[in-house]
Coordinates of C-alpha atoms and ligand atoms in Angstrom, one line a residue:
X22 CA -100.8 -27.2 -27.4
X23 CA -100.8 -27.6 -31.2
X24 CA -101.2 -30.8 -33.1
X25 CA -99.2 -29.5 -36.0
X26 CA -96.0 -31.4 -36.8
X27 CA -93.4 -28.7 -37.4
X28 CA -90.7 -31.4 -37.4
X29 CA -91.0 -35.2 -37.9
X30 CA -90.2 -37.4 -34.9
X31 CA -86.5 -38.3 -34.5
X32 CA -86.2 -42.1 -34.6
X33 CA -82.6 -42.9 -35.3
X34 CA -79.3 -42.4 -33.5
X35 CA -77.8 -40.4 -36.3
X36 CA -81.0 -38.4 -36.5
X37 CA -80.7 -37.3 -32.9
X38 CA -77.3 -35.8 -33.6
X39 CA -78.6 -34.0 -36.7
X40 CA -81.6 -32.6 -34.8
X41 CA -79.3 -31.2 -32.1
X42 CA -77.1 -29.6 -34.7
X43 CA -80.1 -28.3 -36.6
X44 CA -81.5 -26.6 -33.5
X45 CA -78.1 -25.3 -32.5
X46 CA -77.6 -23.6 -35.9
X47 CA -81.1 -22.2 -35.7
X48 CA -80.5 -20.8 -32.2
X49 CA -77.2 -19.2 -33.4
X50 CA -79.0 -17.7 -36.4
X51 CA -81.7 -16.2 -34.2
X52 CA -79.1 -14.8 -31.7
X53 CA -76.9 -13.2 -34.4
X54 CA -79.9 -12.1 -36.4
X55 CA -81.3 -10.4 -33.3
X56 CA -78.1 -8.6 -32.5
X57 CA -78.0 -7.2 -36.0
X58 CA -81.7 -6.4 -36.2
X59 CA -82.0 -4.7 -32.8
X60 CA -78.6 -3.0 -33.3
X61 CA -79.8 -1.4 -36.5
X62 CA -83.1 -0.3 -34.9
X63 CA -81.3 1.1 -31.8
X64 CA -78.6 3.0 -33.8
X65 CA -81.1 4.3 -36.4
X66 CA -83.3 5.8 -33.6
X67 CA -80.4 7.1 -31.4
X68 CA -78.5 8.7 -34.3
X69 CA -81.4 10.0 -36.3
X70 CA -80.7 13.4 -38.0
X71 CA -82.8 15.5 -35.7
X72 CA -81.6 14.0 -32.4
X73 CA -79.5 16.8 -30.9
X74 CA -79.0 15.0 -27.6
X75 CA -76.1 12.9 -28.8
X76 CA -72.5 14.2 -29.0
X77 CA -71.2 13.7 -32.6
X78 CA -67.7 15.1 -32.0
X79 CA -64.7 12.7 -31.6
X80 CA -66.5 9.8 -33.3
X81 CA -64.6 6.6 -33.1
X82 CA -63.8 5.4 -36.7
X83 CA -62.5 2.0 -35.8
X84 CA -61.6 -0.2 -32.8
X85 CA -59.4 -3.2 -33.3
X86 CA -60.8 -5.1 -30.4
X87 CA -64.3 -4.9 -31.8
X88 CA -63.1 -5.8 -35.3
X89 CA -61.3 -8.9 -33.9
X90 CA -64.2 -9.9 -31.8
X91 CA -66.8 -9.9 -34.6
X92 CA -64.4 -11.7 -36.9
X93 CA -63.0 -14.4 -34.6
X94 CA -66.1 -15.4 -32.7
X95 CA -68.2 -16.1 -35.8
X96 CA -65.1 -17.8 -37.4
X97 CA -64.7 -20.2 -34.5
X98 CA -68.5 -20.9 -34.3
X99 CA -68.6 -21.6 -38.1
X100 CA -65.6 -24.0 -37.9
X101 CA -67.2 -25.8 -34.9
X102 CA -70.5 -26.2 -36.9
X103 CA -68.5 -27.4 -39.9
X104 CA -66.5 -30.0 -37.9
X105 CA -69.7 -31.2 -36.1
X106 CA -71.7 -31.5 -39.3
X107 CA -68.8 -33.3 -41.1
X108 CA -68.7 -35.9 -38.2
X109 CA -72.5 -36.5 -38.5
X110 CA -72.2 -36.7 -42.3
X111 CA -69.4 -39.3 -42.0
X112 CA -71.5 -41.4 -39.6
X113 CA -74.1 -41.8 -42.3
X114 CA -72.1 -42.0 -45.5
X115 CA -68.7 -43.5 -44.5
X116 CA -68.3 -47.3 -44.5
X117 CA -69.0 -48.9 -41.1
X118 CA -68.8 -52.4 -39.8
X119 CA -71.3 -54.7 -38.1
X120 CA -74.4 -53.8 -40.0
X121 CA -77.6 -55.5 -41.1
X122 CA -77.8 -54.9 -44.9
X123 CA -80.9 -54.2 -46.9
X124 CA -81.0 -53.6 -50.7
X125 CA -83.2 -50.8 -52.0
X126 CA -84.1 -50.5 -55.7
X127 CA -85.9 -47.4 -56.9
X128 CA -88.0 -47.6 -60.1
X129 CA -90.8 -45.6 -61.7
X130 CA -92.6 -45.4 -59.3
X131 CA -92.0 -47.7 -56.4
X132 CA -89.4 -48.8 -53.9
X133 CA -88.4 -52.4 -53.9
X134 CA -86.6 -53.7 -50.9
X135 CA -84.7 -57.0 -50.4
X136 CA -83.5 -58.6 -47.2
X137 CA -80.5 -60.9 -47.1
X138 CA -82.6 -63.9 -46.1
X139 CA -84.7 -63.4 -49.3
X140 CA -87.7 -61.5 -47.9
X141 CA -88.8 -58.8 -50.3
X142 CA -91.1 -55.8 -49.7
X143 CA -92.6 -53.2 -52.0
X144 CA -93.0 -49.6 -50.7
X145 CA -92.4 -50.9 -47.2
X146 CA -89.1 -51.4 -45.4
X147 CA -89.2 -53.4 -42.1
X148 CA -86.1 -52.8 -39.9
X149 CA -84.9 -53.9 -36.5
X150 CA -84.6 -51.3 -33.7
X151 CA -81.3 -50.7 -32.1
X152 CA -79.2 -52.2 -34.8
X153 CA -76.9 -50.5 -37.4
X154 CA -78.4 -50.8 -40.8
X155 CA -76.7 -50.4 -44.2
X156 CA -79.0 -49.5 -47.1
X157 CA -77.5 -50.3 -50.5
X158 CA -79.4 -48.1 -52.9
X159 CA -79.6 -48.2 -56.7
X160 CA -82.1 -47.2 -59.4
X161 CA -83.4 -49.2 -62.3
X162 CA -84.3 -46.2 -64.5
X163 CA -84.0 -42.5 -63.5
X164 CA -82.5 -40.8 -60.5
X165 CA -84.7 -41.1 -57.4
X166 CA -83.8 -40.2 -53.8
X167 CA -84.5 -42.5 -50.9
X168 CA -85.5 -40.4 -47.9
X169 CA -86.7 -41.2 -44.4
X170 CA -87.3 -37.9 -42.6
X171 CA -87.7 -39.4 -39.2
X172 CA -84.2 -40.8 -39.4
X173 CA -82.9 -37.5 -41.0
X174 CA -81.3 -39.5 -43.8
X175 CA -81.5 -39.3 -47.6
X176 CA -79.5 -40.7 -50.5
X177 CA -79.8 -40.6 -54.2
X178 CA -80.8 -43.8 -56.1
X179 CA -78.7 -43.5 -59.2
X180 CA -78.8 -45.9 -62.1
X181 CA -75.7 -48.0 -62.5
X182 CA -74.3 -47.3 -59.1
X183 CA -74.7 -48.7 -55.5
X184 CA -74.9 -45.9 -53.0
X185 CA -74.7 -46.8 -49.3
X186 CA -76.1 -45.2 -46.2
X187 CA -75.7 -46.2 -42.6
X188 CA -78.2 -45.5 -39.7
X189 CA -79.5 -47.0 -36.5
X190 CA -83.3 -46.9 -36.0
X191 CA -84.0 -46.4 -32.3
X192 CA -87.8 -46.3 -31.8
X193 CA -90.2 -49.0 -32.9
X194 CA -93.0 -47.5 -35.0
X195 CA -94.1 -46.5 -38.5
X196 CA -92.5 -43.7 -40.4
X197 CA -92.8 -42.1 -43.8
X198 CA -90.6 -43.1 -46.7
X199 CA -90.4 -40.7 -49.6
X200 CA -88.8 -40.2 -53.0
X201 CA -87.3 -36.7 -52.9
X202 CA -86.1 -36.3 -56.4
X203 CA -88.5 -35.5 -59.2
X204 CA -88.6 -38.6 -61.3
X205 CA -91.7 -38.3 -63.5
X206 CA -95.5 -38.1 -63.5
X207 CA -96.1 -40.2 -60.4
X208 CA -93.1 -39.0 -58.4
X209 CA -95.5 -37.8 -55.6
X210 CA -96.9 -41.4 -55.4
X211 CA -93.5 -42.9 -54.9
X212 CA -94.0 -43.1 -51.1
X213 CA -94.2 -45.9 -48.5
X214 CA -93.4 -46.6 -44.9
X215 CA -90.7 -47.8 -42.8
X216 CA -91.7 -50.2 -40.0
X217 CA -89.3 -50.5 -37.1
X218 CA -89.8 -53.5 -34.9
X219 CA -88.1 -54.5 -31.6
X220 CA -85.2 -56.9 -32.5
X221 CA -87.0 -60.1 -31.3
X222 CA -90.1 -59.3 -33.3
X223 CA -88.0 -58.5 -36.3
X224 CA -86.2 -61.8 -36.2
X225 CA -89.6 -63.6 -35.8
X226 CA -90.9 -61.6 -38.8
X227 CA -87.9 -62.5 -40.9
X228 CA -88.1 -66.2 -40.0
X229 CA -91.7 -66.3 -41.0
X230 CA -90.6 -65.0 -44.4
X231 CA -92.0 -61.5 -43.9
X232 CA -95.5 -62.6 -43.0
X233 CA -97.5 -62.3 -39.9
X234 CA -97.3 -58.6 -39.6
X235 CA -100.7 -57.0 -40.3
X236 CA -99.3 -53.6 -41.0
X237 CA -96.8 -54.8 -43.6
X238 CA -99.4 -56.3 -45.9
X239 CA -101.9 -53.4 -46.0
X240 CA -102.0 -50.1 -47.6
X241 CA -99.8 -48.3 -50.2
X242 CA -99.5 -51.5 -52.2
X243 CA -97.0 -52.9 -49.7
X244 CA -96.6 -56.6 -49.3
X245 CA -93.8 -58.8 -48.2
X246 CA -93.0 -62.0 -50.1
X247 CA -90.4 -64.7 -50.2
X248 CA -88.1 -65.9 -47.6
X249 CA -88.0 -69.5 -48.8
X250 CA -84.7 -68.9 -50.4
X251 CA -82.0 -66.5 -49.2
X252 CA -80.8 -63.7 -51.5
X253 CA -77.7 -65.8 -52.3
X254 CA -79.7 -68.9 -53.1
X255 CA -82.0 -66.8 -55.3
X256 CA -78.7 -65.6 -57.0
X257 CA -77.7 -69.2 -57.5
X258 CA -81.0 -69.9 -59.3
X259 CA -80.6 -66.8 -61.5
X260 CA -76.9 -67.9 -62.2
X261 CA -78.1 -71.2 -63.5
X262 CA -81.1 -69.8 -65.3
X263 CA -78.9 -67.5 -67.2
X264 CA -76.5 -70.3 -68.0
X265 CA -73.5 -68.7 -66.3
X266 CA -72.6 -72.2 -65.0
X267 CA -71.8 -73.4 -68.5
X268 CA -68.4 -71.7 -68.1
X269 CA -68.1 -70.4 -64.5
X270 CA -67.7 -73.0 -61.7
X271 CA -67.6 -75.7 -64.4
X272 CA -64.3 -77.7 -64.1
X273 CA -64.9 -79.2 -67.6
X274 CA -65.5 -75.8 -69.3
X275 CA -63.9 -75.5 -72.7
X276 CA -63.6 -71.7 -72.1
X277 CA -61.0 -70.4 -69.7
X278 CA -62.7 -68.1 -67.2
X279 CA -61.5 -66.3 -64.1
X280 CA -62.3 -68.1 -60.8
X281 CA -65.4 -66.2 -59.5
X282 CA -65.1 -67.8 -56.1
X283 CA -62.2 -65.5 -55.5
X284 CA -63.6 -62.3 -57.0
X285 CA -65.3 -60.9 -54.0
X286 CA -63.0 -58.7 -51.9
X287 CA -59.8 -59.4 -53.8
X288 CA -57.6 -57.2 -55.8
X289 CA -58.1 -58.0 -59.4
X290 CA -55.3 -57.4 -62.0
X291 CA -56.7 -56.1 -65.3
X292 CA -55.4 -56.7 -68.8
X293 CA -54.5 -53.0 -69.1
X294 CA -52.2 -53.2 -66.1
X295 CA -54.5 -51.6 -63.5
X296 CA -55.8 -53.3 -60.4
X297 CA -59.5 -53.0 -59.2
X298 CA -61.2 -54.1 -56.1
X299 CA -63.7 -57.0 -56.5
X300 CA -66.6 -55.1 -55.0
X301 CA -70.3 -54.8 -55.9
X302 CA -69.7 -52.2 -58.5
X303 CA -67.0 -54.3 -60.3
X304 CA -69.2 -57.5 -60.2
X305 CA -72.2 -55.6 -61.5
X306 CA -70.3 -54.0 -64.3
X307 CA -68.6 -57.3 -65.2
X308 CA -72.1 -59.0 -65.6
X309 CA -73.6 -56.2 -67.6
X310 CA -70.6 -55.2 -69.7
X311 CA -67.8 -57.8 -69.3
X312 CA -65.5 -56.1 -71.7
X313 CA -65.2 -53.0 -69.6
X314 CA -62.6 -54.4 -67.2
X315 CA -60.9 -57.6 -68.5
X316 CA -59.1 -59.8 -65.9
X317 CA -55.4 -60.0 -66.8
X318 CA -54.7 -63.3 -68.6
X319 CA -58.2 -63.8 -70.0
X320 CA -60.0 -62.9 -73.2
X321 CA -63.2 -60.9 -73.6
X322 CA -65.4 -63.9 -74.4
X323 CA -68.5 -63.4 -72.2
X324 CA -71.6 -61.9 -73.7
X325 CA -72.9 -58.7 -72.1
X326 CA -76.0 -59.1 -70.0
X327 CA -77.1 -55.5 -70.3
X328 CA -80.8 -55.3 -70.5
X329 CA -81.2 -59.0 -69.7
X330 CA -81.0 -59.0 -65.9
X331 CA -83.0 -56.7 -63.6
X332 CA -81.5 -54.8 -60.7
X333 CA -83.2 -57.3 -58.3
X334 CA -81.4 -60.2 -60.0
X335 CA -78.1 -58.3 -60.0
X336 CA -78.4 -57.8 -56.2
X337 CA -79.1 -61.6 -55.9
X338 CA -76.1 -62.5 -58.2
X339 CA -73.8 -60.3 -56.2
X340 CA -75.0 -61.9 -52.9
X341 CA -74.3 -65.3 -54.5
X342 CA -70.8 -64.4 -55.7
X343 CA -70.1 -63.0 -52.2
X344 CA -71.3 -66.3 -50.7
X345 CA -68.9 -68.2 -52.9
X346 CA -66.1 -66.3 -51.3
X347 CA -67.4 -67.1 -47.8
X348 CA -69.1 -63.8 -47.1
X349 CA -72.5 -64.5 -45.7
X350 CA -73.8 -60.9 -45.6
X351 CA -75.9 -61.8 -48.6
X352 CA -77.8 -64.2 -46.3
X353 CA -76.3 -67.7 -46.7
Ligands
CUA425 CU1 -88.8 -41.5 -57.6 CU2 -89.3 -39.2 -57.3

């Protein structure tokens, strides 16, 4: 009929639920809006001042049954919509297991994406169909928002903080990728595409180091590189380049340092008596500003690396530290 896209295609499992909820709420709004609109028109015409055909004596002032009906029915409907929406929200933002993780870094004005096996893409994100994906999102400068309308998902890219989002692409194809938070002069150019491949093609693409896919290397400045080293191996290189191994992982170190092979996933006692989880946020903070949370029993001797490591390098270093603890989700 029309070739006018009122709504983007729905290409993720979570998006299907959101689309259904969206159309249900729209339908309810139309139904209740119509009842009010046509009710007002009908009553205004029937009870107009000069209509003598109606009997105005013994007018009913209130009817408890009507009051209860128009209070309880909308209340129940609203609570059902709330519960339904909360479930869909939790599917996307609450931690889930068994995912393929990608790291997304927003910066003025591009999207930089990293895969665990070391493949990197700019303004393009290639994903497998039918698999749960976790996107870990951070910004290198100002607040951006990572949005894929076809998946019905969006999450802010905030400086200094890893935000996660879970979704399952369903249909192979190409979809828009947007920044949906005004972030400066070229905000409107901070766009790209998401390419969803069937699982087998995706694996082949990853193994070829992100090459061999014509669409990924053309247009919008997108190009995939790397793949020779996994993210964790790149992290190891960065670790050595920054000289971290002078103290850490060095049995002959003159400086007493916490054992970073045990950092990931453990409960870390702090000098001030608190306990923190050894997660991405803790590792990131301890690299940039080691004095913020001192491990109990150690002194604040490490220099801060604020301004010396990029967000890409931080993602690599975290993958490396994860791999030291035996967690291979960083691609080792
Ligand atoms: Cu980045 Cu708008």
